[in-house]
CSV table of C-alpha atoms and ligand atoms in Angstrom, one decimal:
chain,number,residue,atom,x,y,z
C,1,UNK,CA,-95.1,-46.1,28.4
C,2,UNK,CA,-92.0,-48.0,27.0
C,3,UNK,CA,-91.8,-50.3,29.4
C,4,UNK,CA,-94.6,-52.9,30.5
C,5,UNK,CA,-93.5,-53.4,34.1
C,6,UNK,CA,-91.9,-57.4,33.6
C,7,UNK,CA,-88.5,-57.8,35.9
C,8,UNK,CA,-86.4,-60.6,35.9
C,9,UNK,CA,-83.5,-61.7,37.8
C,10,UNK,CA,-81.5,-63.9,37.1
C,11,UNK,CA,-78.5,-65.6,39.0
C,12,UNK,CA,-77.4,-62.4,40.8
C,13,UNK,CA,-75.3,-61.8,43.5
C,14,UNK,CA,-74.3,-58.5,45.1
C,15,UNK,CA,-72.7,-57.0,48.1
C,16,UNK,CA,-72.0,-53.4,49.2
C,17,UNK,CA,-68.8,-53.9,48.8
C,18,UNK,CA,-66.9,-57.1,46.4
C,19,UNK,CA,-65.9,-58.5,49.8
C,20,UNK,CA,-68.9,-59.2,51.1
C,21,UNK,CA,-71.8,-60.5,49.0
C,22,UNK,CA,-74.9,-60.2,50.7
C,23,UNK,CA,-77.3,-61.5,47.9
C,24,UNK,CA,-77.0,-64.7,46.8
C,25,UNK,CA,-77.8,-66.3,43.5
C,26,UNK,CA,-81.4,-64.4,43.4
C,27,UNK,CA,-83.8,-65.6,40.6
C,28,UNK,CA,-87.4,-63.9,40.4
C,29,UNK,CA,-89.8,-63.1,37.4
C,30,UNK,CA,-92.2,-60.9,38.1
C,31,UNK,CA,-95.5,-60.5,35.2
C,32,UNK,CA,-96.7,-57.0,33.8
C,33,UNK,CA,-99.0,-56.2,37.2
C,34,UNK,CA,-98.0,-58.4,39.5
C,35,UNK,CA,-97.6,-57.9,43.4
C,36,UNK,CA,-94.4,-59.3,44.5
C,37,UNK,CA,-93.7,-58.9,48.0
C,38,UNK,CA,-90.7,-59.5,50.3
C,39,UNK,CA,-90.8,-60.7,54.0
C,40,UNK,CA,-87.8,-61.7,56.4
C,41,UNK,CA,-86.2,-60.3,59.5
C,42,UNK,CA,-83.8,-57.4,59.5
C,43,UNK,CA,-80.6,-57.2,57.6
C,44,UNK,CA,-82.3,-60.4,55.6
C,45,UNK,CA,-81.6,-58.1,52.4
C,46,UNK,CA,-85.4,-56.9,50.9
C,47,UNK,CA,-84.1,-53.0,50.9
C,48,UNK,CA,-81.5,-54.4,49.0
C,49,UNK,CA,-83.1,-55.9,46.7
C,50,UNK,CA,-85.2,-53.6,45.7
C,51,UNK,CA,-82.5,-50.9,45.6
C,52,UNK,CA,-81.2,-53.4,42.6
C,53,UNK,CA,-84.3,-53.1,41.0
C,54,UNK,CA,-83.4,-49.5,40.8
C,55,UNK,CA,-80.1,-49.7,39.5
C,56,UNK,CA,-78.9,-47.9,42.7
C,57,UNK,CA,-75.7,-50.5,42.4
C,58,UNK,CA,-73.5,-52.4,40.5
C,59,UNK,CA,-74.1,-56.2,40.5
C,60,UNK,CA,-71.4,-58.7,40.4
C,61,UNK,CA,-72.8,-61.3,38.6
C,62,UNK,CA,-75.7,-62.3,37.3
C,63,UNK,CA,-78.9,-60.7,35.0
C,64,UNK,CA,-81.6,-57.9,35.9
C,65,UNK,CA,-83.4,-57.6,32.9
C,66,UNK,CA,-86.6,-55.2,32.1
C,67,UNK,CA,-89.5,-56.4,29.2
C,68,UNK,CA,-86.6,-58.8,27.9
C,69,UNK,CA,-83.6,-56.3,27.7
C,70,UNK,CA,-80.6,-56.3,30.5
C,71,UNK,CA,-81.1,-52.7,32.1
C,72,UNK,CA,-76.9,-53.2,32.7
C,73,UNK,CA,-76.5,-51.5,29.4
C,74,UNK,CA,-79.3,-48.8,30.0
C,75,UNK,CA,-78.4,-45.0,31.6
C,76,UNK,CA,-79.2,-45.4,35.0
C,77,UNK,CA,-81.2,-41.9,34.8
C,78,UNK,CA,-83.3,-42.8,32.2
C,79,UNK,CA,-84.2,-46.1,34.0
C,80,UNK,CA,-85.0,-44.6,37.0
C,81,UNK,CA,-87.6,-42.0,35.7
C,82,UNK,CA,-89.5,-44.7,34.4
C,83,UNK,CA,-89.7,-46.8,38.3
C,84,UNK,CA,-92.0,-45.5,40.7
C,85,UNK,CA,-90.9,-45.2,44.7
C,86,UNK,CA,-92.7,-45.0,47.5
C,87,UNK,CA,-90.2,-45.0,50.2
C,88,UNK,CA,-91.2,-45.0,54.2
C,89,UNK,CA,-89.4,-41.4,54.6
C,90,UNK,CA,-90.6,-39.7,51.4
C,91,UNK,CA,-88.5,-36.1,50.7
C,92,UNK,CA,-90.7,-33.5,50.7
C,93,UNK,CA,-88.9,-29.5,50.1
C,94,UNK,CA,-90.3,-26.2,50.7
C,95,UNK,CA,-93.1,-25.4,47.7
C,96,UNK,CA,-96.5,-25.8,47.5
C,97,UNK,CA,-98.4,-28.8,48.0
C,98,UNK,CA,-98.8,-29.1,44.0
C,99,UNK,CA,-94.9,-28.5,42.9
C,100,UNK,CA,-94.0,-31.3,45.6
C,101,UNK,CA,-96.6,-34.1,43.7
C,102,UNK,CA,-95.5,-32.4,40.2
C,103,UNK,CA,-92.2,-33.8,41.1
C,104,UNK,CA,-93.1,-36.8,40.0
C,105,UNK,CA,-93.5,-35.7,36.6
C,106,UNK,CA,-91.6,-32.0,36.2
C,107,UNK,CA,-93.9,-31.0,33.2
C,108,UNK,CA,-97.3,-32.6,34.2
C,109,UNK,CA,-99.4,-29.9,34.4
C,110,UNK,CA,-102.1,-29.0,37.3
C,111,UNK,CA,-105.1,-31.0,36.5
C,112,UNK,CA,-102.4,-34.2,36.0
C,113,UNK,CA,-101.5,-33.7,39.5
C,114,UNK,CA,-104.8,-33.1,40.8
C,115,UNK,CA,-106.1,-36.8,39.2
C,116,UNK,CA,-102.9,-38.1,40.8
C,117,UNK,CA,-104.1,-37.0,44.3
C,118,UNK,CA,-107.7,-38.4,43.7
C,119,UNK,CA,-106.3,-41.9,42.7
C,120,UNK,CA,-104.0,-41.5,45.5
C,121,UNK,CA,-106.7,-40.7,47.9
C,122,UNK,CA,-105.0,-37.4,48.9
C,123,UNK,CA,-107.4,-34.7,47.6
C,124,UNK,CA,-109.6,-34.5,50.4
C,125,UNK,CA,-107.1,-33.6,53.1
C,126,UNK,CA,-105.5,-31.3,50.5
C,127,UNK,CA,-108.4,-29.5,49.8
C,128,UNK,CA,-109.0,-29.0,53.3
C,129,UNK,CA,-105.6,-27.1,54.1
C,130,UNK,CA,-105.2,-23.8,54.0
C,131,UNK,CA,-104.6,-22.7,50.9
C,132,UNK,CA,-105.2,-26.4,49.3
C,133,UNK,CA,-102.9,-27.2,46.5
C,134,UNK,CA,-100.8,-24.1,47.3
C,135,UNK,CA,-100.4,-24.9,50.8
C,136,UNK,CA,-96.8,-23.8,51.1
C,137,UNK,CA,-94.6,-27.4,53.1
C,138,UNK,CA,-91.5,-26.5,55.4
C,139,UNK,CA,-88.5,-28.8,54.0
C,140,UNK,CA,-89.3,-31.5,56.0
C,141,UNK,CA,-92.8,-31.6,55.7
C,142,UNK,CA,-93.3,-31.4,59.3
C,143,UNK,CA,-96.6,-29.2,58.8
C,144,UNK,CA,-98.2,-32.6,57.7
C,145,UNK,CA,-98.8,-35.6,59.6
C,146,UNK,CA,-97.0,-38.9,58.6
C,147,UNK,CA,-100.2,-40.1,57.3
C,148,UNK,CA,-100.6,-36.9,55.1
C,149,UNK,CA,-97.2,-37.3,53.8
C,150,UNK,CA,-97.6,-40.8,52.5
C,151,UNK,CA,-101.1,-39.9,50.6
C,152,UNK,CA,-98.1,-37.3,48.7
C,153,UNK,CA,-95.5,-39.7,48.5
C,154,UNK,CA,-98.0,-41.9,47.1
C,155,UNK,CA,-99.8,-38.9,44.6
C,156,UNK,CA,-96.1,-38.0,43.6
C,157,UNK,CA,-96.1,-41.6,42.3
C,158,UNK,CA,-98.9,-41.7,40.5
C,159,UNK,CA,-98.3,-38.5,38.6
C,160,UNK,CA,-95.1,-39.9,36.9
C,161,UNK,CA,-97.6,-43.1,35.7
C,162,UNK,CA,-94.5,-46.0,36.0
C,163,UNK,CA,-94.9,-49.5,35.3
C,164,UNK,CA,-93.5,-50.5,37.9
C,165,UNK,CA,-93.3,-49.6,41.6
C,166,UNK,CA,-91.7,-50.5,44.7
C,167,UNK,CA,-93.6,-49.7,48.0
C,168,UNK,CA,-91.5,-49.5,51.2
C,169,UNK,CA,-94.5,-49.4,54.0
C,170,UNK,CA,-94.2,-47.8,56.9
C,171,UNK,CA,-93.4,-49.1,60.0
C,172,UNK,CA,-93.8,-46.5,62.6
C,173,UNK,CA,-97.7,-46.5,64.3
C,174,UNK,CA,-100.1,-44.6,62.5
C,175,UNK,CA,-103.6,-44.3,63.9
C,176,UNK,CA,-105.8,-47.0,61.9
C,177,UNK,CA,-108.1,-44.4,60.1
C,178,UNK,CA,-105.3,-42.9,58.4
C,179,UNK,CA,-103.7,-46.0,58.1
C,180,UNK,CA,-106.6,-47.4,56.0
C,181,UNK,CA,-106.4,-44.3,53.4
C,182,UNK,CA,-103.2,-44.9,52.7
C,183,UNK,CA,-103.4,-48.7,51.8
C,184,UNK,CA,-106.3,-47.1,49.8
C,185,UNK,CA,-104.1,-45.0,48.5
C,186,UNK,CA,-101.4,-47.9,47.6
C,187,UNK,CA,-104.6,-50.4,46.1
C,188,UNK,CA,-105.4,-47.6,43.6
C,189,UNK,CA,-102.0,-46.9,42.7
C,190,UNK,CA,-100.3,-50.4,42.5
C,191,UNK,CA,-103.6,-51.7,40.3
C,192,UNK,CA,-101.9,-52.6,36.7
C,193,UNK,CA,-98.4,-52.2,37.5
C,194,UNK,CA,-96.2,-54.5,38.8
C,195,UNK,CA,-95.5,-54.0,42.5
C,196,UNK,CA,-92.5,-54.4,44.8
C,197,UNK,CA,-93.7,-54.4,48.3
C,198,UNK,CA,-91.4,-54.6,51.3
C,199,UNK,CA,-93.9,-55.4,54.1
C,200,UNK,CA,-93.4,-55.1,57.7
C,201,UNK,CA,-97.1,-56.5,58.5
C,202,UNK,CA,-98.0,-60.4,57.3
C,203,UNK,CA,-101.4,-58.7,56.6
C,204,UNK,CA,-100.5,-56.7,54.0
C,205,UNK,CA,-98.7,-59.5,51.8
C,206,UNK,CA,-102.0,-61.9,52.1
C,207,UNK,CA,-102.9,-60.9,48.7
C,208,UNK,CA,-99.5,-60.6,46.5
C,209,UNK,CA,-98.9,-63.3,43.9
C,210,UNK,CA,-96.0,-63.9,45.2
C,211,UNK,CA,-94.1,-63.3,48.5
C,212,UNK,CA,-90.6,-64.0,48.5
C,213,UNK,CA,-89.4,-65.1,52.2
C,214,UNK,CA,-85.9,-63.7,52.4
C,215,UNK,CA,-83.0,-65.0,55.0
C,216,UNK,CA,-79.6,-63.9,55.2
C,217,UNK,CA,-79.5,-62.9,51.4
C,218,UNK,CA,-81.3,-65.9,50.4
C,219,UNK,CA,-84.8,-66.6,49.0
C,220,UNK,CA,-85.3,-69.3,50.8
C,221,UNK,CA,-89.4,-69.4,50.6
C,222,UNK,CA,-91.8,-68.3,47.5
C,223,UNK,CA,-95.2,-68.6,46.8
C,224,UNK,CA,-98.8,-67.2,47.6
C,225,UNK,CA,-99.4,-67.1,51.3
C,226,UNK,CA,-101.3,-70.2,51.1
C,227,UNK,CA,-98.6,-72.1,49.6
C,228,UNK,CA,-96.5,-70.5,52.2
C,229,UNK,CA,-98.7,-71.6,54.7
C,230,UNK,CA,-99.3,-75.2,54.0
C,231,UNK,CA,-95.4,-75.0,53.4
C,232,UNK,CA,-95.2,-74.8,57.4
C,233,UNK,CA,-91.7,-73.8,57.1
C,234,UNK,CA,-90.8,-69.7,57.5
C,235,UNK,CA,-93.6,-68.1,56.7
C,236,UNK,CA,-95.7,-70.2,58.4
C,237,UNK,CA,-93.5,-69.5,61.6
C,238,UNK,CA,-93.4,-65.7,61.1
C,239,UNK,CA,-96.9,-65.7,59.8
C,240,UNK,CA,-98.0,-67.6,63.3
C,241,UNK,CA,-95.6,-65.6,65.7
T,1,LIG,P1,-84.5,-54.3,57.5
T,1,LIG,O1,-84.8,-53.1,56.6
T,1,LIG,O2,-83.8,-54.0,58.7
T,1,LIG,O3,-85.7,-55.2,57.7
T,1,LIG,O4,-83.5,-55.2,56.7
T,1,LIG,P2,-83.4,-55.6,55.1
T,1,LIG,O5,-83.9,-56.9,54.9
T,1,LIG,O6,-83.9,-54.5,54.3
T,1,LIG,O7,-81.8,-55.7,54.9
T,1,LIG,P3,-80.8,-54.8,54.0
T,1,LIG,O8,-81.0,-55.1,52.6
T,1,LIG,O9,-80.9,-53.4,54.3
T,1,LIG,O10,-79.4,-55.3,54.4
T,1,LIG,C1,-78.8,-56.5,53.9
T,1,LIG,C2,-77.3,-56.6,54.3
T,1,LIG,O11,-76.6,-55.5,53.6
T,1,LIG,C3,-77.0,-56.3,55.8
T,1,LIG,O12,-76.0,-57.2,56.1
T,1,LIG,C4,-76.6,-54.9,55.9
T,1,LIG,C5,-76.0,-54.6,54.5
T,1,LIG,N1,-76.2,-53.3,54.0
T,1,LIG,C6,-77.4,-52.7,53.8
T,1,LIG,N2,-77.2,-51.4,53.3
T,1,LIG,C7,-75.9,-51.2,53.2
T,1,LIG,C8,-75.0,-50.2,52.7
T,1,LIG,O13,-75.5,-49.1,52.3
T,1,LIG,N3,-73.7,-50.4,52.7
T,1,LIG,C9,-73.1,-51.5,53.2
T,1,LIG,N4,-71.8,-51.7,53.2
T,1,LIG,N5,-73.9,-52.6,53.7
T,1,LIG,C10,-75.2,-52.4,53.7
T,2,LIG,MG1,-84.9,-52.6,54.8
């Protein structure tokens, strides 16, 4: 890998469009491996954010640097093949089970995807389709259940190996069997990368190192949810209902 997975903001603001900022003055560092993860009701900005960490956008002031070096001067492209993303509607086409994970990685061959299903906690109910890894997907994927079609968002991943990752979980009710294979899933594949979680469930942050509490554009809360807690500001208010 060329890059170790260590993100830093610094001072930046943003909006959609130059007349509207909607992030203000964000300042984070996030360590090789570490789980930061952003709470905060809707429109707060955490999509956002993590879109910057992509390099989706422009920002209008302010530093995003990777390992040291401000990724404002690196080719978007090349920056975003070395990110991973797990997003809540992943795009799966019409192809087999295995060229959908291989898209990860577009020369990793067969067995690499196959280790990437195991760590991703997908092989068992891909061995159990039809025709396993050549299970043929309609374009939507809609021959899978939502479940199914994280464990291959989340293999897809884990093929391309990134340093760094940002997790968008999944809002919408899945039964609580599947649910626990896919945080499975996400444990195995977030271990030794640094993490980006946008987490619609107070139980799934318990653990990050950090958990940025995010209002109106603002970071306006950080720290481990203990912190947070004894904090008894936000959090503790969102965290207690
Ligand atoms: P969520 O997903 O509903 O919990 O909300 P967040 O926290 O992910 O909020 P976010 O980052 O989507 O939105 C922050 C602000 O930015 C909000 O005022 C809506 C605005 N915004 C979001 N996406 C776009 C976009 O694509 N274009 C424009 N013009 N504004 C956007
Ligand atoms: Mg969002």
């Amino acid at each position: 890998r060329e890059l170790t997975g260590e993100v830093e903001f610094e001072n930046v603001d943003f909006g959609y469009n130059p007349d509207k900022i909607v992030l203000h003055d964000i300042n984070m560092y996030a360590k090789p491996g570490q789980k930061i993860a952003f709470v905060g009701s809707t429109g707060a900005g955490k999509t956002t954010i993590t879109n910057l960490i992509n390099r989706f956008y422009d920002i209008q002031d302010g530093k995003i640097r990777y390992d040291n070096i401000n990724i404002g001067k690196i080719r978007k492209p090349d920056l975003r093949r070395s990110l991973g993303i797990v997003l809540q509607d992943t795009h799966l086409f019409t192809g087999t089970v295995m060229d959908n994970i291989r898209y990860g990685k577009l020369d990793a061959t067969d067995e690499e995807c196959i280790k990437a299903a195991k760590l991703a906690n997908a092989h068992d109910f891909i061995k159990r389709l039809p025709d396993g890894y050549n299970t043929v997907l309609t374009g939507d994927g809609s021959n899978l259940s939502q479940g199914q079609r994280q464990l291959l968002a989340i293999a897809r991943a884990a093929v391309a190996d990134p340093p760094a990752l940002i997790l968008d979980e999944a809002t919408s009710s899945i039964d609580t069997r599947t649910e626990a294979m896919v945080s499975r899933g996400m444990d195995a594949l977030m271990e030794g990368r640094t993490s980006f979680v946008i987490a619609h469930r107070l139980s799934t942050v318990k653990d990050a190192d950090c958990i940025m509490v995010m209002e109106q554009g603002r970071i306006i809360e950080r720290g481990t949810h203990d912190q947070l807690i004894d904090m008894k500001g936000r959090y503790y208010q969102l965290y207690t209902g």
